[in-house]
Coordinates of C-alpha atoms in Angstrom, one line a residue:
Chain A
X1 CA 0.0 0.0 0.1
X2 CA 1.3 3.3 -0.9
X3 CA 0.7 6.6 0.9
X4 CA -0.5 8.5 -2.2
X5 CA -3.3 5.7 -3.0
X6 CA -4.7 6.7 0.5
X7 CA -5.1 10.4 -0.2
X8 CA -8.7 10.1 -1.6
X9 CA -9.7 8.1 1.5
X10 CA -8.4 10.4 3.9
X11 CA -9.8 13.4 2.2
X12 CA -13.2 11.7 2.2
X13 CA -12.7 10.9 6.2
X14 CA -12.3 14.8 6.3
X15 CA -8.6 14.2 7.4
X16 CA -6.4 15.5 4.9
X17 CA -2.8 14.5 5.4
X18 CA 0.6 15.3 3.9
X19 CA 2.5 13.1 1.8
X20 CA 4.9 12.0 4.5
X21 CA 2.2 11.5 7.0
X22 CA 0.1 9.4 4.4
X23 CA 3.4 7.2 4.0
X24 CA 3.5 6.6 7.7
X25 CA -0.3 5.8 7.7
X26 CA 0.3 3.5 5.0
X27 CA 3.0 1.5 6.8
X28 CA 0.8 1.0 9.8
X29 CA -2.1 -0.3 7.9
X30 CA 0.2 -2.5 5.7
X31 CA 1.5 -3.9 9.0
X32 CA -1.8 -4.8 10.5
X33 CA -3.5 -5.9 7.3
X34 CA -3.0 -9.6 7.8
X35 CA -4.7 -9.3 11.3
X36 CA -7.3 -7.2 9.7
X37 CA -7.9 -9.6 6.9
X38 CA -8.1 -12.7 9.3
X39 CA -10.9 -10.7 11.1
X40 CA -12.7 -10.0 7.8
X41 CA -12.4 -13.7 7.0
X42 CA -14.1 -14.8 10.1
X43 CA -17.5 -16.7 9.4
X44 CA -19.6 -15.8 12.2
X45 CA -23.0 -17.0 12.8
X46 CA -25.7 -14.7 11.6
X47 CA -27.4 -14.3 14.9
X48 CA -24.3 -12.9 16.5
X49 CA -25.0 -9.2 17.1
X50 CA -22.1 -7.0 18.0
X51 CA -21.6 -5.7 21.6
X52 CA -22.1 -2.0 21.0
X53 CA -22.2 -0.9 24.4
X54 CA -19.9 -3.1 26.6
X55 CA -21.0 -4.4 29.6
X56 CA -19.8 -7.5 32.0
X57 CA -22.7 -9.0 33.8
X58 CA -22.1 -12.0 36.4
X59 CA -22.5 -15.3 35.0
Chain B
X1 CA 15.2 -3.0 61.3
X2 CA 16.3 0.4 59.7
X3 CA 14.1 2.4 58.0
X4 CA 16.0 2.0 54.7
X5 CA 14.8 -1.6 54.3
X6 CA 11.2 -0.7 54.7
X7 CA 10.5 0.1 51.2
X8 CA 11.3 -3.6 50.5
X9 CA 8.5 -5.0 52.7
X10 CA 5.2 -5.8 51.7
X11 CA 2.1 -3.4 51.9
X12 CA 0.6 -5.6 54.5
X13 CA 3.7 -5.8 56.6
X14 CA 4.1 -2.1 56.5
X15 CA 0.4 -1.5 57.4
X16 CA 0.7 -3.8 60.4
X17 CA 3.6 -1.9 61.7
X18 CA 2.0 1.3 61.1
X19 CA -1.0 0.1 63.1
X20 CA 1.0 -1.1 65.8
X21 CA 3.2 2.0 65.9
X22 CA 6.3 -0.1 65.2
X23 CA 6.9 2.4 62.3
X24 CA 5.6 5.7 61.3
X25 CA 4.2 7.1 58.0
X26 CA 6.6 9.8 58.3
X27 CA 9.4 7.0 58.5
X28 CA 8.0 5.0 55.8
X29 CA 7.5 8.1 53.4
X30 CA 11.1 9.3 54.3
X31 CA 12.6 5.9 53.5
X32 CA 10.5 5.9 50.0
X33 CA 11.6 9.3 49.3
X34 CA 15.4 8.8 50.0
X35 CA 15.2 5.5 48.0
X36 CA 13.6 7.4 45.0
X37 CA 16.5 10.1 45.1
X38 CA 19.1 7.4 45.1
X39 CA 17.5 5.0 42.6
X40 CA 15.1 6.9 40.2
X41 CA 17.9 8.9 38.3
X42 CA 18.6 5.8 36.7
X43 CA 15.2 4.1 36.6
X44 CA 13.0 7.0 35.5
X45 CA 9.9 5.6 37.2
X46 CA 8.5 9.0 38.3
X47 CA 7.7 11.8 36.0
X48 CA 7.0 14.0 39.1
X49 CA 7.8 13.6 42.9
X50 CA 5.8 15.7 45.4
X51 CA 8.1 15.5 48.3
X52 CA 6.5 18.3 50.2
X53 CA 3.0 17.0 49.7
X54 CA 3.9 13.4 50.6
X55 CA 5.7 14.3 54.0
X56 CA 2.8 16.5 54.9
X57 CA 0.3 13.9 54.3
X58 CA 2.6 11.4 56.1
X59 CA 2.6 13.9 59.1
X60 CA -1.3 14.2 59.1
X61 CA -1.5 10.4 59.0
X62 CA 1.0 10.0 61.8
X63 CA -1.1 12.3 64.1
X64 CA -4.4 10.7 63.2
X65 CA -3.2 7.6 64.0
X66 CA -1.7 8.8 67.4
X67 CA -5.2 10.3 68.1
X68 CA -6.9 7.0 67.6
X69 CA -8.2 7.5 64.1
X70 CA -6.8 4.7 62.3
X71 CA -8.6 4.2 58.8
X72 CA -7.2 0.9 57.7
X73 CA -4.4 -0.8 55.8
X74 CA -3.6 2.0 53.6
X75 CA -3.3 4.7 56.1
X76 CA 0.0 6.3 56.0
X77 CA 1.2 4.2 53.4
X78 CA 3.3 5.5 50.4
X79 CA 2.1 4.9 47.1
X80 CA 2.4 6.2 43.5
X81 CA -0.2 6.9 40.5
X82 CA 0.3 6.9 36.8
X83 CA 0.4 9.9 35.2
X84 CA -3.0 9.6 33.6
X85 CA -5.2 9.6 36.9
X86 CA -6.3 12.9 37.7
X87 CA -4.8 14.6 40.8
X88 CA -5.9 18.2 41.7
X89 CA -2.7 20.4 42.6
X90 CA -0.3 17.6 40.3
X91 CA -0.2 17.9 36.8
X92 CA -1.7 15.0 34.8
X93 CA 0.0 14.8 31.4
X94 CA -1.0 11.4 29.9
X95 CA 2.7 11.0 29.1
X96 CA 2.1 13.6 26.3
X97 CA 3.3 17.1 25.6
X98 CA -0.3 17.9 24.4
X99 CA -1.1 17.8 28.0
X100 CA 2.1 19.3 29.4
X101 CA 0.2 21.7 31.4
X102 CA -2.8 19.9 32.3
X103 CA -3.9 20.6 35.7
X104 CA -7.0 18.7 36.6
X105 CA -9.9 20.3 38.4
X106 CA -11.3 17.0 39.5
X107 CA -9.9 13.8 41.1
X108 CA -10.1 10.5 39.7
X109 CA -12.3 8.4 41.9
X110 CA -9.7 5.9 42.6
X111 CA -7.3 8.5 43.9
X112 CA -10.0 10.1 46.0
X113 CA -10.7 6.3 47.7
X114 CA -7.1 6.0 48.1
X115 CA -6.7 9.2 49.7
X116 CA -9.6 9.0 51.9
X117 CA -8.4 5.7 53.0
X118 CA -5.1 7.6 54.3
X119 CA -2.7 6.7 51.5
X120 CA 0.2 8.9 51.0
X121 CA 1.1 10.1 47.3
X122 CA 4.6 10.1 46.5
X123 CA 4.2 11.2 43.0
X124 CA 3.1 10.3 39.5
X125 CA 4.8 7.3 37.2
X126 CA 6.2 7.9 34.0
X127 CA 3.8 6.3 31.2
X128 CA 4.1 6.0 27.3
X129 CA 2.7 8.7 25.5
X130 CA -1.2 8.6 25.5
X131 CA -0.6 5.1 26.6
X132 CA 0.6 4.2 23.1
X133 CA 4.1 5.8 22.1
X134 CA 7.2 5.9 23.8
X135 CA 8.3 7.5 27.2
X136 CA 11.1 9.8 27.7
X137 CA 13.4 9.3 29.3
X138 CA 12.7 5.7 28.8
X139 CA 11.9 3.9 31.8
X140 CA 14.3 1.2 32.9
X141 CA 13.6 -2.3 33.9
X142 CA 14.9 -2.5 37.8
X143 CA 16.2 -6.2 36.9
X144 CA 18.3 -5.0 34.1
X145 CA 18.5 -1.2 33.4
X146 CA 19.2 -1.8 29.7
X147 CA 15.9 -3.2 29.3
X148 CA 12.4 -2.0 29.0
X149 CA 10.0 -2.3 32.1
X150 CA 6.6 -2.9 29.8
X151 CA 4.3 -0.4 28.5
X152 CA 2.4 1.7 29.2
X153 CA 2.3 1.6 32.9
X154 CA 6.3 0.9 32.9
X155 CA 7.0 3.6 35.5
X156 CA 4.2 2.0 37.7
X157 CA 5.9 -1.4 37.4
X158 CA 9.4 -0.1 37.7
X159 CA 8.6 1.9 40.8
X160 CA 7.3 -1.2 42.6
X161 CA 9.9 -3.7 41.3
X162 CA 12.7 -1.2 42.3
X163 CA 11.3 -0.8 45.9
X164 CA 10.5 3.1 45.4
X165 CA 6.9 2.7 46.8
X166 CA 4.5 0.1 48.4
X167 CA 1.9 0.2 45.5
X168 CA 1.5 2.1 42.2
X169 CA -1.7 2.3 40.2
X170 CA -1.4 1.4 36.5
X171 CA -4.3 1.2 33.7
X172 CA -4.6 -1.7 31.3
X173 CA -6.2 -1.4 27.8
X174 CA -4.6 -4.4 26.2
X175 CA -2.3 -5.5 29.0
X176 CA -0.5 -2.5 30.4
X177 CA -1.0 -3.5 34.1
X178 CA 0.0 -7.1 33.5
X179 CA 2.7 -6.7 30.9
X180 CA 5.0 -4.5 33.3
X181 CA 4.0 -6.7 36.4
X182 CA 5.5 -9.6 34.2
X183 CA 8.4 -7.9 33.2
X184 CA 9.3 -6.2 36.3
X185 CA 8.8 -9.3 38.7
X186 CA 5.8 -7.7 40.5
X187 CA 2.0 -8.4 40.9
X188 CA -0.5 -6.7 38.5
X189 CA -4.4 -6.9 38.5
X190 CA -6.8 -5.9 35.8
X191 CA -10.1 -6.5 37.6
X192 CA -13.2 -7.2 35.7
X193 CA -14.5 -4.3 33.3
X194 CA -16.5 -2.2 35.6
X195 CA -15.2 -3.3 38.8
X196 CA -12.9 -0.6 39.4
X197 CA -13.9 3.0 38.5
X198 CA -12.2 5.0 35.5
X199 CA -13.6 8.1 36.2
X200 CA -10.7 10.7 36.1
X201 CA -8.4 8.3 34.5
X202 CA -7.9 9.8 30.7
X203 CA -9.6 7.5 28.3
X204 CA -7.8 5.5 25.9
X205 CA -10.2 3.0 24.6
X206 CA -13.7 3.1 26.5
X207 CA -14.7 -0.4 26.1
X208 CA -11.3 -1.8 27.0
X209 CA -9.8 0.5 29.8
X210 CA -9.1 -1.0 33.3
X211 CA -7.7 0.9 36.2
X212 CA -5.7 -1.3 38.6
X213 CA -2.9 -1.6 41.2
X214 CA 0.6 -3.1 40.9
X215 CA 2.3 -4.6 44.3
X216 CA 5.0 -7.0 45.1
X217 CA 2.6 -9.3 47.0
X218 CA -1.1 -10.6 46.0
X219 CA -2.1 -10.0 49.7
X220 CA -1.0 -6.3 49.0
X221 CA -3.3 -6.3 45.8
X222 CA -6.3 -7.8 47.7
X223 CA -5.9 -4.8 50.4
X224 CA -5.9 -2.4 47.9
X225 CA -8.6 -3.9 45.8
X226 CA -10.8 -3.7 48.9
X227 CA -10.5 0.1 48.8
X228 CA -10.8 1.0 45.2
X229 CA -13.3 -1.3 44.0
X230 CA -17.0 -0.7 43.8
X231 CA -19.8 1.3 41.8
X232 CA -19.1 4.9 40.7
X233 CA -22.2 6.5 39.3
X234 CA -20.0 9.0 37.2
X235 CA -18.5 6.1 35.3
X236 CA -20.9 4.6 32.7
X237 CA -19.1 1.2 32.6
X238 CA -19.2 0.9 36.2
X239 CA -21.0 -2.1 37.6
X240 CA -23.4 -2.0 40.5
X241 CA -22.5 -5.3 42.0
X242 CA -21.6 -5.8 45.8
X243 CA -17.8 -5.8 46.6
X244 CA -16.8 -8.6 48.7
X245 CA -14.0 -8.9 51.4
X246 CA -11.2 -9.9 49.2
X247 CA -9.1 -11.0 52.3
X248 CA -11.5 -13.3 53.4
X249 CA -10.9 -16.4 51.3
X250 CA -7.3 -15.6 50.5
X251 CA -5.7 -18.2 52.6
X252 CA -8.0 -21.1 51.8
X253 CA -5.3 -22.8 49.5
X254 CA -5.5 -24.4 46.5
X255 CA -7.3 -28.0 47.5
X256 CA -10.1 -28.6 45.0
X257 CA -9.2 -25.7 42.7
X258 CA -9.6 -26.4 39.2
X259 CA -7.2 -24.8 36.8
X260 CA -7.9 -24.6 33.2
X261 CA -4.9 -24.4 30.4
X262 CA -6.2 -23.1 27.2
X263 CA -5.5 -25.2 24.1
X264 CA -5.3 -22.6 21.5
X265 CA -3.1 -19.3 21.3
X266 CA -1.7 -19.1 24.8
X267 CA 1.2 -21.6 24.2
X268 CA 1.7 -21.1 20.7
X269 CA 4.8 -18.8 20.1
X270 CA 6.8 -17.9 23.1
X271 CA 10.3 -17.9 24.4
X272 CA 11.3 -21.4 25.8
X273 CA 12.8 -19.8 29.0
X274 CA 9.1 -18.2 29.4
X275 CA 7.5 -21.5 28.8
X276 CA 9.9 -23.6 31.2
X277 CA 9.0 -21.0 34.0
X278 CA 5.2 -21.1 33.4
X279 CA 5.0 -24.8 32.9
X280 CA 6.9 -25.4 36.2
X281 CA 4.3 -22.8 38.0
X282 CA 1.6 -24.7 36.7
X283 CA 3.1 -27.9 38.1
X284 CA 3.5 -26.2 41.4
X285 CA -0.2 -25.4 41.3
X286 CA -0.9 -29.1 41.0
X287 CA 1.4 -29.8 43.5
X288 CA -0.1 -27.4 46.0
X289 CA -3.5 -29.1 45.4
X290 CA -4.8 -27.8 42.3
X291 CA -6.6 -29.9 39.7
X292 CA -5.3 -28.8 36.1
X293 CA -7.6 -29.5 32.9
X294 CA -7.1 -28.4 29.4
X295 CA -9.9 -26.3 27.9
X296 CA -10.7 -25.0 24.3
X297 CA -11.3 -21.3 23.3
X298 CA -11.4 -21.8 19.5
X299 CA -11.5 -18.2 18.2
X300 CA -9.0 -16.8 20.5
X301 CA -6.1 -17.1 18.1
X302 CA -7.7 -14.6 15.6
X303 CA -8.7 -11.8 17.9
X304 CA -5.6 -9.6 17.4
X305 CA -7.4 -7.8 14.5
X306 CA -10.6 -7.2 16.7
X307 CA -8.8 -5.2 19.5
X308 CA -6.4 -3.5 16.9
X309 CA -9.6 -1.8 15.3
X310 CA -11.2 -1.2 18.5
X311 CA -8.5 0.4 19.9
X312 CA -7.4 2.4 17.0
X313 CA -10.8 3.7 16.1
X314 CA -11.5 4.8 20.0
X315 CA -8.1 6.3 20.5
X316 CA -8.4 8.4 17.4
X317 CA -12.1 9.4 18.3
X318 CA -11.0 10.8 21.6
X319 CA -8.0 12.5 20.2
X320 CA -9.7 13.9 17.1
X321 CA -10.2 17.5 18.7
X322 CA -6.5 17.7 19.5
X323 CA -5.5 16.2 16.1
X324 CA -7.5 18.8 14.4
X325 CA -5.8 21.7 16.3
X326 CA -2.3 22.4 14.6
X327 CA -0.9 23.7 17.9
X328 CA -1.7 20.4 19.5
X329 CA -1.1 18.2 16.6
X330 CA 2.4 19.1 16.6
X331 CA 2.9 18.1 20.2
X332 CA 2.5 14.3 19.4
X333 CA 5.6 12.5 18.2
X334 CA 5.3 11.2 14.8
X335 CA 4.7 7.5 15.7
X336 CA 1.9 8.3 17.9
X337 CA 0.4 10.9 15.5
X338 CA 0.6 8.5 12.5
X339 CA -1.1 5.5 14.6
X340 CA -4.0 8.2 15.3
X341 CA -4.2 9.2 11.7
X342 CA -4.4 5.5 10.7
X343 CA -7.4 5.3 13.1
X344 CA -9.4 7.6 10.9
X345 CA -9.1 4.7 8.1
X346 CA -10.8 2.0 10.2
X347 CA -14.2 1.0 8.7
X348 CA -17.3 0.8 10.6
X349 CA -18.0 -2.5 9.2
X350 CA -14.5 -3.8 10.6
X351 CA -15.4 -2.1 13.9
X352 CA -18.7 -3.9 14.1
X353 CA -17.3 -7.1 13.1
X354 CA -14.7 -6.8 15.9
X355 CA -17.6 -6.1 18.4
X356 CA -19.5 -9.3 17.0
X357 CA -16.3 -11.4 17.7
X358 CA -16.2 -10.1 21.4
X359 CA -19.8 -11.6 21.7
X360 CA -18.3 -14.8 20.4
X361 CA -15.2 -14.8 22.6
X362 CA -17.3 -14.2 25.7
X363 CA -19.6 -17.0 25.1
X364 CA -16.5 -19.5 24.3
X365 CA -14.8 -18.3 27.5
X366 CA -17.9 -18.9 29.5
X367 CA -18.3 -22.3 28.1
X368 CA -14.5 -23.0 28.9
X369 CA -15.1 -22.2 32.5
X370 CA -17.8 -25.0 32.9
X371 CA -15.8 -27.1 35.1
X372 CA -13.1 -25.2 36.0
X373 CA -12.5 -22.0 38.4
X374 CA -9.5 -20.1 36.9
X375 CA -7.5 -20.1 33.8
X376 CA -3.8 -20.0 33.8
X377 CA -1.5 -18.9 31.0
X378 CA 1.9 -17.0 30.7
X379 CA 1.4 -13.1 31.0
X380 CA 3.8 -12.6 28.2
X381 CA 5.5 -14.6 25.6
X382 CA 8.8 -13.1 26.3
X383 CA 11.3 -11.6 28.9
X384 CA 12.1 -7.8 29.1
X385 CA 13.7 -6.8 25.8
X386 CA 16.7 -4.2 25.2
X387 CA 15.2 -0.4 25.1
X388 CA 16.9 0.1 21.8
X389 CA 15.4 -3.2 20.2
X390 CA 12.1 -3.0 18.2
X391 CA 12.1 -6.6 17.2
X392 CA 12.8 -10.0 19.0
X393 CA 13.1 -13.6 18.0
X394 CA 10.7 -15.7 19.1
X395 CA 10.2 -19.3 17.8
X396 CA 13.0 -18.6 15.2
X397 CA 10.8 -15.6 14.0
X398 CA 11.4 -12.1 14.1
X399 CA 8.6 -10.3 15.6
X400 CA 8.0 -6.6 16.6
X401 CA 8.1 -6.5 20.4
X402 CA 4.9 -4.4 20.6
X403 CA 3.2 -7.2 18.6
X404 CA 4.2 -10.0 20.8
X405 CA 4.3 -8.5 24.3
X406 CA 0.5 -8.2 24.6
X407 CA -0.5 -11.5 22.7
X408 CA -1.6 -13.2 26.2
X409 CA -3.2 -10.3 27.9
X410 CA -5.5 -8.5 25.3
X411 CA -8.0 -11.4 25.3
X412 CA -8.8 -10.5 28.8
X413 CA -9.5 -6.8 27.8
X414 CA -11.8 -8.0 24.8
X415 CA -13.9 -10.1 27.3
X416 CA -13.4 -8.2 30.4
X417 CA -12.5 -11.0 32.5
X418 CA -10.5 -10.5 35.8
X419 CA -6.8 -11.2 35.2
X420 CA -3.8 -11.2 37.8
X421 CA 0.0 -11.4 36.8
X422 CA 2.2 -13.0 39.5
X423 CA 5.9 -13.4 39.3
X424 CA 6.7 -17.3 38.5
X425 CA 10.5 -17.5 38.2
X426 CA 13.3 -16.0 35.8
X427 CA 14.8 -16.6 32.3
X428 CA 18.3 -15.7 32.2
X429 CA 17.8 -13.5 35.2
X430 CA 14.7 -11.8 34.0
X431 CA 11.2 -12.0 35.5
X432 CA 8.6 -14.2 33.8
X433 CA 4.6 -13.9 34.8
X434 CA 2.1 -16.4 35.3
X435 CA -1.3 -15.0 34.4
X436 CA -4.6 -16.1 36.4
X437 CA -8.0 -15.3 34.8
X438 CA -11.0 -15.7 36.5
X439 CA -15.0 -15.7 36.1
X440 CA -16.6 -12.0 36.0
X441 CA -16.4 -10.2 39.3
X442 CA -14.9 -13.4 40.9
X443 CA -11.3 -11.4 41.7
X444 CA -11.4 -13.4 45.1
X445 CA -10.7 -16.7 43.3
X446 CA -7.6 -15.5 41.3
X447 CA -6.3 -13.5 44.6
X448 CA -6.6 -16.9 46.3
X449 CA -4.8 -19.1 43.8
X450 CA -2.2 -16.2 43.3
X451 CA -1.5 -15.8 47.2
X452 CA -1.4 -19.6 47.5
X453 CA 1.0 -19.7 44.8
X454 CA 3.4 -17.1 46.4
X455 CA 2.8 -18.8 49.7
X456 CA 4.5 -22.0 48.0
X457 CA 7.2 -20.3 46.0
X458 CA 9.8 -17.4 46.6
X459 CA 9.9 -15.4 43.4
X460 CA 8.2 -12.4 45.1
X461 CA 11.0 -12.3 47.7
X462 CA 13.8 -11.8 45.1
X463 CA 15.2 -8.6 44.7
X464 CA 16.9 -6.8 41.6
X465 CA 20.3 -5.6 41.9
X466 CA 20.8 -1.9 43.1
X467 CA 20.9 0.0 39.6
X468 CA 22.9 3.0 41.2
X469 CA 25.7 4.3 39.0
X470 CA 24.9 2.1 35.9
X471 CA 24.2 3.9 32.4
X472 CA 20.6 5.6 32.2

């Protein structure tokens, strides 16, 4: 992933960055891509709802 | 006993001596301050020391106790607090130049509870920038000052490990209490999410943040938890669930205790010296009467992506107003600023997938607890690394230290379960930690197991070499 490729995305996010900053962000995203892809590839059952407000309850 | 040896005693011993009049809070505080003067120029555990305020509080405690107003085991005990806890009158910087001049108006609930119990605040502990980046000057591991004491509560771990105070408060979003505890050879507790209030602790990741203590003995942690635990209406994550007496069952031993060892994830990639120490610790638990079983948590191995997106999106959201200000933005280090910028590019779909996985993990862990009382794992897969190192070799493969160090701790932030790190040996002279994980709000059981382990072993009695005069 190259920093310049991210420019339209950061602009869309309302968070425009310099070329050097885009390169740093690209390096971080590249490093975490394998873990992110693993999350995306998980096949979770349809009835699993996200925990939107995290609370722990006694069992 | 000379006052100079007091900082190495347990909090429980110091408390008993204060109560009986064998030592005064002023003597304890002076001994800690002298030791900080002597050791901290090398260790850098403290970002600020309030000697005058500490001596004033110690004298007040001494007078109150003499007048018959003893408040309990923390009365007159010198402690330290991480630099992200709000303490009016003492700057709270969150380890960041962005907050260099921040004087909080309110106090953290935990600090208020500690102060009301009579604790004496020595100062604030060094922490990583915004609980994420590097600390400057770098905190040094008391066991080897060339090495890192762990993130981001490294100052708290080093302060306790170097015998500079009897307890230090840390905070833990993915392991930042248990990691420094493991690396610095001390005890660290992340209680159940919601058990210890986070009010007045600068947020990092709302659904993962925990506040908690680091001490040298499990008994000391139990005493502190009894003071800081309990519902706080100002913390939206706080649980309104009664707090028990953590000392009540502490000495019941291990007979009949069922310890689960997860088959997945926790034993996959670690340094052999760590595995040897932790496997021996499990055998020691068995020898002391525990029954050890194997359990399964199938999705645990793939959870790193879930905490990454949860943390990055949350941190960036909290810091957004500062990132938008050119003046503030320039005060972040480039490394932390880039992480926060990257957080802008976390997709909502990935964030929600992560929160779905958290539900699956909670259900799987709950099922794994059917038939066991606690889980046991290593606290970390590696020992303390050189401060100049960014990568280590684990199982023959290079890995970034920040990627490796939280591998066994972050699952318990995703699930919110209580987790305790206890010193369980050494690898090449560097501490190794055993992590004990309990059911929700069952801190009493992991404390009981940890205490029984310390009663059966002597790792917590080992002291690091004096670091005076070694290169900082």
